[in-house]
XYZ file of C-alpha atoms in Angstrom:
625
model
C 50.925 163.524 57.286
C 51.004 165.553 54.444
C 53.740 168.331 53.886
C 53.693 171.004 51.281
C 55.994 173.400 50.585
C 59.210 175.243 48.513
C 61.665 175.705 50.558
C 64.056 173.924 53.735
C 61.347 174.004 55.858
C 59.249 171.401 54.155
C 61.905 169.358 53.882
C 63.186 169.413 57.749
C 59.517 169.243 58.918
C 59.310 165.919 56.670
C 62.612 164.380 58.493
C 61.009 165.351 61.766
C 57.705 163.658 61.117
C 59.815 160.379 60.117
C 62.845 160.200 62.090
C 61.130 161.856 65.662
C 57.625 160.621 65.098
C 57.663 158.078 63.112
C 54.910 159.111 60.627
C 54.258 158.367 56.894
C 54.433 161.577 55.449
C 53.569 162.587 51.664
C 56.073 165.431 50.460
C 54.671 168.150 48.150
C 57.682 169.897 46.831
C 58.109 171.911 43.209
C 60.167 170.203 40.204
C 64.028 169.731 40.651
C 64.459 172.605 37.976
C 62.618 174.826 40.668
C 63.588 172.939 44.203
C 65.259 174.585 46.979
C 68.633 172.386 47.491
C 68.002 169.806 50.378
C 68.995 170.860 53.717
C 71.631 168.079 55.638
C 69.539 167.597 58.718
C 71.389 165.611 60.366
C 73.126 161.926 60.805
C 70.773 160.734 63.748
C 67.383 161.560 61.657
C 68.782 160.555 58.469
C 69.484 157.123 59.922
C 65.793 157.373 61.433
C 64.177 158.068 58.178
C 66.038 154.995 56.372
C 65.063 152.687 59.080
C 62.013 153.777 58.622
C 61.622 153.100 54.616
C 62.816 149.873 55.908
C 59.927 149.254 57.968
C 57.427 150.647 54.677
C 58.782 148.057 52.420
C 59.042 145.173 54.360
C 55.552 146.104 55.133
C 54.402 146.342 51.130
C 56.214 142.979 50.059
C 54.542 141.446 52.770
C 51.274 142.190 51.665
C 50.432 143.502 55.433
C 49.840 147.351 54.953
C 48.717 149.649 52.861
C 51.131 150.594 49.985
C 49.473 153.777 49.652
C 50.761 154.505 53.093
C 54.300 154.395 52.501
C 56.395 157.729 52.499
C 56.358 159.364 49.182
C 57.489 162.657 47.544
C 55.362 164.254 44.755
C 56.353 166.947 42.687
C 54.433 170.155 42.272
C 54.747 173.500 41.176
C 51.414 174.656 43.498
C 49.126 172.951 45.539
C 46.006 172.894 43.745
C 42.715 170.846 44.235
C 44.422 168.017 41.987
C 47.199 167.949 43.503
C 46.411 168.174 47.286
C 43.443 165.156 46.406
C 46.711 163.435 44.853
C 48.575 163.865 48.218
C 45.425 162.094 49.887
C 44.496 165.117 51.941
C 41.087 162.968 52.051
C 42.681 160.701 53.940
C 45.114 162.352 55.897
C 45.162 163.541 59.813
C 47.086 166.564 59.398
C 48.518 169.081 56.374
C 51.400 171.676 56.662
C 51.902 174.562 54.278
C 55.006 175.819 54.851
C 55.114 178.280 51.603
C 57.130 180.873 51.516
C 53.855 183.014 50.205
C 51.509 183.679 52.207
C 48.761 183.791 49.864
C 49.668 180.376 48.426
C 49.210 178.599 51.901
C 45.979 180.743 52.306
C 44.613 179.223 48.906
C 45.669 175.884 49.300
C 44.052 175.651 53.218
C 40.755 176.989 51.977
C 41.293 174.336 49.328
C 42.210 171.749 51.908
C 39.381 172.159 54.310
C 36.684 171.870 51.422
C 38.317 168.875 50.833
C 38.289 167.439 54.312
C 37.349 169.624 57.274
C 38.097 167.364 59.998
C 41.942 167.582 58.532
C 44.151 168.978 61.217
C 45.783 172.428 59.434
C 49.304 173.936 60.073
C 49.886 177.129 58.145
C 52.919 178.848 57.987
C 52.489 182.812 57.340
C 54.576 185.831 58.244
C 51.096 188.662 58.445
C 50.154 187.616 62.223
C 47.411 189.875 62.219
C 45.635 187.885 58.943
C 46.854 184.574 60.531
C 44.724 184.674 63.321
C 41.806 185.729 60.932
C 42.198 182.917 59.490
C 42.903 180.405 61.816
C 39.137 181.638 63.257
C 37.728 181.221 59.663
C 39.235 177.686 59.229
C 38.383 176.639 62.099
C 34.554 177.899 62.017
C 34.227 176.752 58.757
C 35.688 172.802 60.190
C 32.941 173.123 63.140
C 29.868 173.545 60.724
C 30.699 170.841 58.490
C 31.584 168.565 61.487
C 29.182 169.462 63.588
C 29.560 171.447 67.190
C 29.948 168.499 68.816
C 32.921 166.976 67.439
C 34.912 169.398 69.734
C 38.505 169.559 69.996
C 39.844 165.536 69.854
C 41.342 163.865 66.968
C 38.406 163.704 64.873
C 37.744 167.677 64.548
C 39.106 169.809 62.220
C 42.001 172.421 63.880
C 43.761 175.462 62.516
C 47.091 176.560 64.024
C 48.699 179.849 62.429
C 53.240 179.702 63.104
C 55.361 181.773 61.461
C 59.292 180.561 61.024
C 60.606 183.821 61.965
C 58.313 184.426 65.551
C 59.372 181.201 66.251
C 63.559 181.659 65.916
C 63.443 185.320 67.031
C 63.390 184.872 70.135
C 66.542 182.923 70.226
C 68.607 184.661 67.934
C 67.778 188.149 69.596
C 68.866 186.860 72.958
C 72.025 186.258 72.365
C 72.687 189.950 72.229
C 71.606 189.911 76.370
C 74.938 189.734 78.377
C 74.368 186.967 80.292
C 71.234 185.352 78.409
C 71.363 183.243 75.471
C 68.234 181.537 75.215
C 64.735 182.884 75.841
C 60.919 181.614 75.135
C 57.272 183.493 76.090
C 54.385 181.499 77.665
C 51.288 182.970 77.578
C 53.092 186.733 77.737
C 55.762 185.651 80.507
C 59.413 186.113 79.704
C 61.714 183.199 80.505
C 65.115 182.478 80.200
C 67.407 180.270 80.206
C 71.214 180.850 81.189
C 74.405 178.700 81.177
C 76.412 178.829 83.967
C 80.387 177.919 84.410
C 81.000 175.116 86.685
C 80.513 175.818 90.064
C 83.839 176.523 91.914
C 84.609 174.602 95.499
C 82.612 175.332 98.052
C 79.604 177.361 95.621
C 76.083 175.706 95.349
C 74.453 176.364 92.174
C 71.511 178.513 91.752
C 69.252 175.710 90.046
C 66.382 178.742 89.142
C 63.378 177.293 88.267
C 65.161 174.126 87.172
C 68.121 172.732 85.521
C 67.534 172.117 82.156
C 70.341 170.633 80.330
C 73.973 169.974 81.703
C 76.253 171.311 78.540
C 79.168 169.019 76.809
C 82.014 168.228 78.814
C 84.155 169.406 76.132
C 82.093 173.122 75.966
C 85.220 174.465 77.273
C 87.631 173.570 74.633
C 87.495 175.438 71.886
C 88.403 171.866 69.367
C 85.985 169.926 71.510
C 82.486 168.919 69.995
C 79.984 170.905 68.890
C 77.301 169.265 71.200
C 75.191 167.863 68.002
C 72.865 165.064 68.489
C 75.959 162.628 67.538
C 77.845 163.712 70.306
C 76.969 160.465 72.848
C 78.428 161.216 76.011
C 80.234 164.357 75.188
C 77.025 165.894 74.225
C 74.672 168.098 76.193
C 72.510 165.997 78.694
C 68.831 167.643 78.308
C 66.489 167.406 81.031
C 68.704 165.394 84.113
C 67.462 164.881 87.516
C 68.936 166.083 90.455
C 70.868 162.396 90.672
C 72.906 163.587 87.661
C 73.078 166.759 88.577
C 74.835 166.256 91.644
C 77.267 164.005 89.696
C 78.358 166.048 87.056
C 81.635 167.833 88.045
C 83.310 170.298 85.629
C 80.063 170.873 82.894
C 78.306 173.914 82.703
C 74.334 173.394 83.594
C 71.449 175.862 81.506
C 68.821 176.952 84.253
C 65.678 178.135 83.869
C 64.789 181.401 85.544
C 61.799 183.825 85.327
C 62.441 187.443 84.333
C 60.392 190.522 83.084
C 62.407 193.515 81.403
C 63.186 196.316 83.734
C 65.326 198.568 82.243
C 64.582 201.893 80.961
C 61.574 203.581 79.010
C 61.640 203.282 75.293
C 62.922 206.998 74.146
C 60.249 208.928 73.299
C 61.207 209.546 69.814
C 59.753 205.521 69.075
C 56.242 207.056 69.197
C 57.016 208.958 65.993
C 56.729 212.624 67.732
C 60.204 213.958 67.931
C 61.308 215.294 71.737
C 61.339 219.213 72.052
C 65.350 218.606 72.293
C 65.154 217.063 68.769
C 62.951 219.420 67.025
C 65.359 222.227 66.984
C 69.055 223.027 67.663
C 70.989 223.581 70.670
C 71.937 227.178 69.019
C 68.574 227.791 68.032
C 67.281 227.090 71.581
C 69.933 229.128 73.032
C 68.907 231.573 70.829
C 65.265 231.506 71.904
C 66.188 231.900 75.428
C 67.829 235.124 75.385
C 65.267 236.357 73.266
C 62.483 235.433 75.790
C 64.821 237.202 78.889
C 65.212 240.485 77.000
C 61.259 240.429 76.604
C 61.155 239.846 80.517
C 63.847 242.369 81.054
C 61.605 245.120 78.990
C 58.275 244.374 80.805
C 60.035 244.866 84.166
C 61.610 248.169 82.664
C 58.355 249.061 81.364
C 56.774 248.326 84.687
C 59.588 250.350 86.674
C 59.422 253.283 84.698
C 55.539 253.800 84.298
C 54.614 252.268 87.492
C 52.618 250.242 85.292
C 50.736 246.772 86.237
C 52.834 243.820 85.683
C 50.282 242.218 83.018
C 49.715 245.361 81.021
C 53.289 246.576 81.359
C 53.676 243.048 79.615
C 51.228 243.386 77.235
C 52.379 246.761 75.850
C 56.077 245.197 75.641
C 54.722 242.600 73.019
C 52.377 245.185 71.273
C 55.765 247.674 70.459
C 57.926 243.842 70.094
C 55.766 242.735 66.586
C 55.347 246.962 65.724
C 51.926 247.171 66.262
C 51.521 250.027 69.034
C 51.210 253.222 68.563
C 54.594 255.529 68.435
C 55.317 256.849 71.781
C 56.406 260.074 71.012
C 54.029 262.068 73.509
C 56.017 259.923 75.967
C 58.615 260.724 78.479
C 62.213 260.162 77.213
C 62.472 256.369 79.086
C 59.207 255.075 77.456
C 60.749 255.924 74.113
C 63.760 254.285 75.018
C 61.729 251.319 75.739
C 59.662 251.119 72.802
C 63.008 251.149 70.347
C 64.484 248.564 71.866
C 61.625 246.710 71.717
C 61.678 247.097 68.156
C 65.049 245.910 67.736
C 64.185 242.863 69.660
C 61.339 242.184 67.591
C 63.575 242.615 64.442
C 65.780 240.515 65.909
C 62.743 237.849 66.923
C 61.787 237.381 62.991
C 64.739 235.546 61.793
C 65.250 233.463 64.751
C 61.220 231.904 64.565
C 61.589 231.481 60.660
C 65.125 229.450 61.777
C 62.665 227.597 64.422
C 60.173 226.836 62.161
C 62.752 225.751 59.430
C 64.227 223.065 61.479
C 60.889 222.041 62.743
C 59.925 221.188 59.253
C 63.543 218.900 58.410
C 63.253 217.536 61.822
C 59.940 215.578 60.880
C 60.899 215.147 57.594
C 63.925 213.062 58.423
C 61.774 211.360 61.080
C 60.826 209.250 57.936
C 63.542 208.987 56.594
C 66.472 206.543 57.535
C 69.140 207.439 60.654
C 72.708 207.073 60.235
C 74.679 205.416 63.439
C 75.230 208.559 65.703
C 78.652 209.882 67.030
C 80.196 207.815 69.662
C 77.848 204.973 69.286
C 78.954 202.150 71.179
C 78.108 198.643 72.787
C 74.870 198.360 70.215
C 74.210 195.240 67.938
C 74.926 195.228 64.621
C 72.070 193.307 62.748
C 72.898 192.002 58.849
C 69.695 191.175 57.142
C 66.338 192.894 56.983
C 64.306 190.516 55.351
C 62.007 188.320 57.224
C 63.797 186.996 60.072
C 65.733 189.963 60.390
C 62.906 192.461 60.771
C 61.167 189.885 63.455
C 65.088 190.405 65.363
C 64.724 193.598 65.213
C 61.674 194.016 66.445
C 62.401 191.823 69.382
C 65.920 193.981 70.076
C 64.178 197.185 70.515
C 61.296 195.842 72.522
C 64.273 195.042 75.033
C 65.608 198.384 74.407
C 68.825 197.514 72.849
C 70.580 199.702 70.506
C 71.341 198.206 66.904
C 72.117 199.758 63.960
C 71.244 198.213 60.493
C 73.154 197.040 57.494
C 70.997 196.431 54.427
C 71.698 196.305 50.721
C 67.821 196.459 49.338
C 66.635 199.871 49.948
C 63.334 198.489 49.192
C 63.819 195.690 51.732
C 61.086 193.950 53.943
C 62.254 195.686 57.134
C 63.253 199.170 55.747
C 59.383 200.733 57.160
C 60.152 199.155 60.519
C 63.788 200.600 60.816
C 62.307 203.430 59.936
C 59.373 203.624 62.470
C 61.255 203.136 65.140
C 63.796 205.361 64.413
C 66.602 202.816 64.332
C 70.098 203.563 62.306
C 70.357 201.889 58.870
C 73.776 201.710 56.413
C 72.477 200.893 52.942
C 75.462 198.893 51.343
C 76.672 195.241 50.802
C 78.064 194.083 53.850
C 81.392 192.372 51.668
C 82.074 195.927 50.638
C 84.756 197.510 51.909
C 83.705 200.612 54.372
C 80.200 199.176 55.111
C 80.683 197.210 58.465
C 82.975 199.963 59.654
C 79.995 202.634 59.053
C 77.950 200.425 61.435
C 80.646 200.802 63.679
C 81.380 197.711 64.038
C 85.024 197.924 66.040
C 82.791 199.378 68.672
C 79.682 197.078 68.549
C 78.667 194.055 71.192
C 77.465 191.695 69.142
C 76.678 190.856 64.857
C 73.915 188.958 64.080
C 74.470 187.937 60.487
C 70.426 187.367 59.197
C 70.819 187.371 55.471
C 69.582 184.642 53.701
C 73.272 183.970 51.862
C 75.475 182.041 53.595
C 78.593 182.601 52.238
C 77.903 186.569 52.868
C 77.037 185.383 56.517
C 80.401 184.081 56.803
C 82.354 186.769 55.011
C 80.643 189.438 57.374
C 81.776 187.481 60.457
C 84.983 186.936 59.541
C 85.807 190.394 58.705
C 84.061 191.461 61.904
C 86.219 189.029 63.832
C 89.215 190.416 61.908
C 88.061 194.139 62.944
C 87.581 193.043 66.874
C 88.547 189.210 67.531
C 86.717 188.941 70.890
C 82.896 190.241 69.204
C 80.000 188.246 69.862
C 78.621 186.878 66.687
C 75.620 184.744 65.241
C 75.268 183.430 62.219
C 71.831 182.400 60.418
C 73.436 179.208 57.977
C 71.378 176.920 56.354
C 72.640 173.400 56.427
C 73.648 171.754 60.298
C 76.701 170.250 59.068
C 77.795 173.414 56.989
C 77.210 175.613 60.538
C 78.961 172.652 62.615
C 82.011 173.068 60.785
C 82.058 176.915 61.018
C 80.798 176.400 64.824
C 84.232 174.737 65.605
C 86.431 176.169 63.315
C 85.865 179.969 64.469
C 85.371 178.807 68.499
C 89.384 177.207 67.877
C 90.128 180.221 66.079
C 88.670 182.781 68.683
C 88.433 180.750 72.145
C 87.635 183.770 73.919
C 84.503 185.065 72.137
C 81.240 183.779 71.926
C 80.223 182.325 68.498
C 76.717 180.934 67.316
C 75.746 179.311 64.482
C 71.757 179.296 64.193
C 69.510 177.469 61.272
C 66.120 178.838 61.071
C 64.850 176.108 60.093
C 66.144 174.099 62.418
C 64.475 175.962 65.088
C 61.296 176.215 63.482
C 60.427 172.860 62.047
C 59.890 171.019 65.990
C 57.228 173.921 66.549
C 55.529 172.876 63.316
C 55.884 169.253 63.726
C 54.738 169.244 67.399
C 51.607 171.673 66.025
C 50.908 168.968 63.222
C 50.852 166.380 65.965
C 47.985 168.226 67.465
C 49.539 169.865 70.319
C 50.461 173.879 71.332
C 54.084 174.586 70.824
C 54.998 177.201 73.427
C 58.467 177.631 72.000
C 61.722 176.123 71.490
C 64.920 177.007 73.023
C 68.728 175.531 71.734
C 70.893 173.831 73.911
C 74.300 173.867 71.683
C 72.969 171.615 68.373
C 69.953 170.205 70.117
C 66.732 171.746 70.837
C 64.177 171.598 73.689
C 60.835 172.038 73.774
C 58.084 173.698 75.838
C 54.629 172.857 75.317
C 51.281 173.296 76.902
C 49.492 169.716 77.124
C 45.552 168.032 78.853
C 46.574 166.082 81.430
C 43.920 163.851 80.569
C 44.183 160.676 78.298
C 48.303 160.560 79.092
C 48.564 157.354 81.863
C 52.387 158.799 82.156
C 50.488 162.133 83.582
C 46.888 161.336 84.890
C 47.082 160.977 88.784
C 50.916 160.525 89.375
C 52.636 163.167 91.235
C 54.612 165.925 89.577
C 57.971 164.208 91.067
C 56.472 160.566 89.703
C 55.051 162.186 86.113
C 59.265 163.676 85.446
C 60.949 161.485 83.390
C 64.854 162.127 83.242
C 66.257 163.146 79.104
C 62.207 162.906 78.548
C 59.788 165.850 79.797
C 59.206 167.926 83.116
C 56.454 169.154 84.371
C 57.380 172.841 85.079
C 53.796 174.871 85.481
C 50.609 174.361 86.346
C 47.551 176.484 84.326
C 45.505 177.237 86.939
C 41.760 179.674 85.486
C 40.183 182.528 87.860
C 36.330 182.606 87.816
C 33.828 180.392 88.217
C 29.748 179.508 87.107
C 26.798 181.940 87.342
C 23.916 181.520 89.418
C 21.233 179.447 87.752
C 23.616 176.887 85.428
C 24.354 180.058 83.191
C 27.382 179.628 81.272
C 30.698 180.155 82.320
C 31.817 183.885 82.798
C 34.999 185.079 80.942
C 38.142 183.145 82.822
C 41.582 184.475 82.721
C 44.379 181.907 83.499
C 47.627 182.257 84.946
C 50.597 179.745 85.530
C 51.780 178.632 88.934
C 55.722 177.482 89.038
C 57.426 175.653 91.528
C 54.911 173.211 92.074
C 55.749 170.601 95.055
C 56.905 167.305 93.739
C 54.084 165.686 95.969
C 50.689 167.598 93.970
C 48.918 165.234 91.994
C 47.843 165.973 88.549
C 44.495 165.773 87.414
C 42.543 164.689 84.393
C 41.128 168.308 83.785
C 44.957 169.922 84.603
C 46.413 171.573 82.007
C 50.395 172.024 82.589
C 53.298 173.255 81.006
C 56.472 171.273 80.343
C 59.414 170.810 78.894
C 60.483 168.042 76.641
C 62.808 166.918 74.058
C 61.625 165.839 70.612
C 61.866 162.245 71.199
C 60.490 162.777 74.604
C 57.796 164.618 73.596
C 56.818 161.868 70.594
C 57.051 159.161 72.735
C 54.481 161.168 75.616
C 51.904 162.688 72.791
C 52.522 160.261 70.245
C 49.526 160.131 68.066
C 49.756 156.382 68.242
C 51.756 153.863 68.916
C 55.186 154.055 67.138
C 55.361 151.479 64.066
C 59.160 150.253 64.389
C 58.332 149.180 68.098
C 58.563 145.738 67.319
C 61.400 145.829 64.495
């Protein structure tokens, strides 16, 4: 395995090839002077990793391996031809470029696939539109020089297009639901999964679609543990059967359940068109009304008085309202009347549509522009951050039509066109200024999801939020685990009664990338306290632990379970022709008696280790040690 990159990412993604799947991985990072420091990652993997360099040079004084093999670390300002031929991308099964430019990882895969095109490609890029042009060129471009009938196995060339920041927004925007904390999409469905208190006496939980996890049995004290992978039996239990289940007293469970948004309609004003209401003033409109009655009440006059038809009584009411009938002074005394108060009316008429069209104008000129946090604003989410990650957040936020309001200090920031298109309150300002936080209303806000890419502003922001209301829900985006560990347990003592979350991007991208470098499809990822379980959509065929056991028989307890079955609507023309256009569709709740088949495709859910140990590539090295 080869990983290249320049920032945290690479290096997690590295740790999680050694310590989960025990690969040898070449590390393409720049030059100290320009490195990105080292993320902590963790006690369990670190461990992993050293047993594993271990294993590489036991193997290289014995003679018994190949000393190229071993785990190494190369330093690189960009991954040219040289230096990707260097990293043996001849040689290698699969490559990850995990830039933070997009063009970069675009150069270097074109680069890479020249080089060998039955390599296995991971690409990280943030443009999802060019990422799946891409993906179809690399992967075209690996079928011509293999041949079509390599097909999709181990020896063909594959192309999978992630992007850090689709993969973590989904679980850092859900933790501004009430009630819903984590959340993951398969193939367009919404799922979600919930923690639930303890059952009390006498209650039977709802299990939902399953039980995922059973949370620490310290979750309820706020000095407790954190639930990290170090946590041994005070830890969350991922994945128990219904054995354990049954056992647990006084833990919180995380169940799975199956949801679609049904709230509301997006206000109209997302489209871009401002609402009548919006375009001009509720004195203006007033305005406009009384104008239009004395109009009515002067046709009906007119009419009255000249026994006229209603439509030309009308008519003549608007030609003496703009001035351009003839004088009525041939007329009786009433139709005189008639016509000079039409006249004032229309005098009166000019003003008020040059007002109209006045507002009109600033109405869709500030539609561009940014919105400050209305009046009265309460219960929204206050988002810190419009860079990457946070515009992704944000995105996801008003998709579930949840109010937020924006604090950025980079007018010229990533996310600024997207706060801006749909119509979403910014405050331009450093969030440690004094002032800033309370423009965003913050004393009256739901949640803060500090997203900046500073830590120590993170924290700052939280802390004075916390100071401002003590019971606010916040979520912080920190960079090393044990860094947000400590600030995990040191603001849950502080503030027992509020919710507090302490999410690493990185951390919740790098299993997606490692599972996709593994050659399998990464549905999502959702955290369980400091751990992280996986869903993933995986051939029944070639896995004995799958192929013709029963979906009770094929679960594995702390491992994987089999939660969905892809099932594909059509069928064959007439005469052999090939297959028409199939859509597919999951089926949950599958009986534990059904019997999975070699051409099945299912769903499941796994942890890291779980999942290695079901789709390892091969068989894991330190077996025997």
């Amino acid at each position: 395995m080869v990983v290249c990159g320049d920032d945290g990412l690479a290096h997690r993604l590295a740790a999680e090839l050694r310590g989960v799947y025990r690969e040898q991985v070449t590390l393409v990072v720049p030059p100290a002077g320009r490195r990105v420091r080292q993320p902590v990652v963790g006690r369990a993997r670190a461990a992993s990793a050293a047993l594993l360099d271990m294993v590489n040079a036991a193997v290289n004084r014995t003679g018994n391996g190949d000393p190229g093999g071993a785990d190494r670390e190369l330093d690189a300002t960009e991954p040219t031809e040289d230096v990707l031929a260097d990293a043996g991308v001849e040689r290698a099964t699969a490559l990850a470029l995990v830039y933070d430019d997009d063009e970069t990882n675009i150069r270097a895969a074109l680069t890479a696939r020249r080089l060998n095109p039955r390599l296995r490609l991971v690409l990280r890029l943030y443009n999802r539109r060019l990422g799946q042009h891409i993906e179809e060129l690399l992967d075209q471009s690996a079928t011509l020089a293999t041949g079509p009938g390599a097909g999709t196995g181990a020896g063909a060339g594959s192309t999978t297009v992630l992007s850090d920041a689709d993969t973590a927004a989904p679980a850092l925007a859900a933790t501004a639901l009430v009630g819903t904390s984590k959340v993951v999409e398969t193939d367009g469905l919404l799922l979600r999964a919930v923690e639930r208190n303890p059952p009390r006496p006498g209650e039977v939980a709802d299990p939902g679609l399953c039980t995922l996890a059973l949370l620490s049995a310290t979750s309820n004290d706020p000095a407790g543990a954190d639930g990290s992978e170090d946590s041994g039996e005070q830890g969350p239990q991922l994945l128990p059967d219904a054995a354990a289940v049954e056992a647990a007293t006084g833990r919180g469970t995380v169940a799975l359940e199956q949801v679609s948004y049904s709230g509301p309609p997006l206000p109209a004003g997302r489209a871009g068109v401002p609402a009548f209401g919006e375009l001009f003033s509720r004195r203006l409109r007033w305005s406009l009304a009384g104008l239009a009655a004395c109009v009515v009440a002067l046709a009906v006059a007119l009419m009255l008085v000249t026994d006229d038809h209603p439509l030309h009584a009308t008519y003549v009411t608007l030609l003496d309202l703009f001035s351009i009938n003839e004088p009525a002074h041939n007329k009786d005394t009433g139709r005189q009347i008639l016509q000079l108060l039409s006249g004032f009316v229309g005098l009166l008429l000019l003003p008020v549509l040059l007002a109209a069209v006045l507002e009109a104008l600033g109405t869709f000129r500030s539609a561009s522009a940014l919105r400050k946090p209305p009046r009265g604003l309460g219960g929204h989410v206050v988002l810190l951050g419009l860079g990457k990650i946070g515009t992704r957040v944000l995105t996801r936020l008003r998709e579930m039509d949840i109010p937020v309001v924006c604090v950025e200090a980079d007018p010229e920031a990533r996310g600024m066109a997207t706060a801006r298109r749909l119509r979403v309150p910014v405050v331009l300002g450093d969030v440690t200024q004094e002032g800033v936080l309370e423009a965003a209303k913050i004393h009256r806000a739901h949640s803060l999801l500090a997203l900046t890419s500073v830590d120590t502003t993170n924290l700052e922001a939280v802390l004075y939020a916390r100071s401002v209301r003590s019971r606010l829900r916040v979520v912080l985006r920190l960079y090393d685990d044990d860094f947000a560990t400590a600030v995990y347990r040191t603001l849950r003592a502080a503030h027992p009664g509020a919710l507090t979350r302490s999410r690493s991007v990185t951390h919740l991208a790098a299993p997606s990338f490692a599972g996709a470098m593994m050659g399998r499809q990464i549905l999502g990822a959702i955290p369980v306290e400091r751990r992280v379980l996986l869903f993933a959509a995986v051939e029944v065929a070639g896995h004995p632990q799958l192929e013709g056991k029963t979906v009770g028989e094929a679960f594995r307890a702390g491992a994987w379970r089999v939660l969905a079955l892809e099932v594909s609507d059509g069928g064959r023309a007439e005469g052999g022709a090939p297959e028409r256009a199939r859509e597919s569709r999951l089926v949950w709740e599958l009986p534990d008696t059904y019997v999975l088949r070699g051409s099945d495709r299912v769903v499941l859910a796994a942890t890291r280790r779980g999942l290695a140990e079901l789709l390892g590539r091969r068989a894991r090295r330190g077996a025997d040690v």
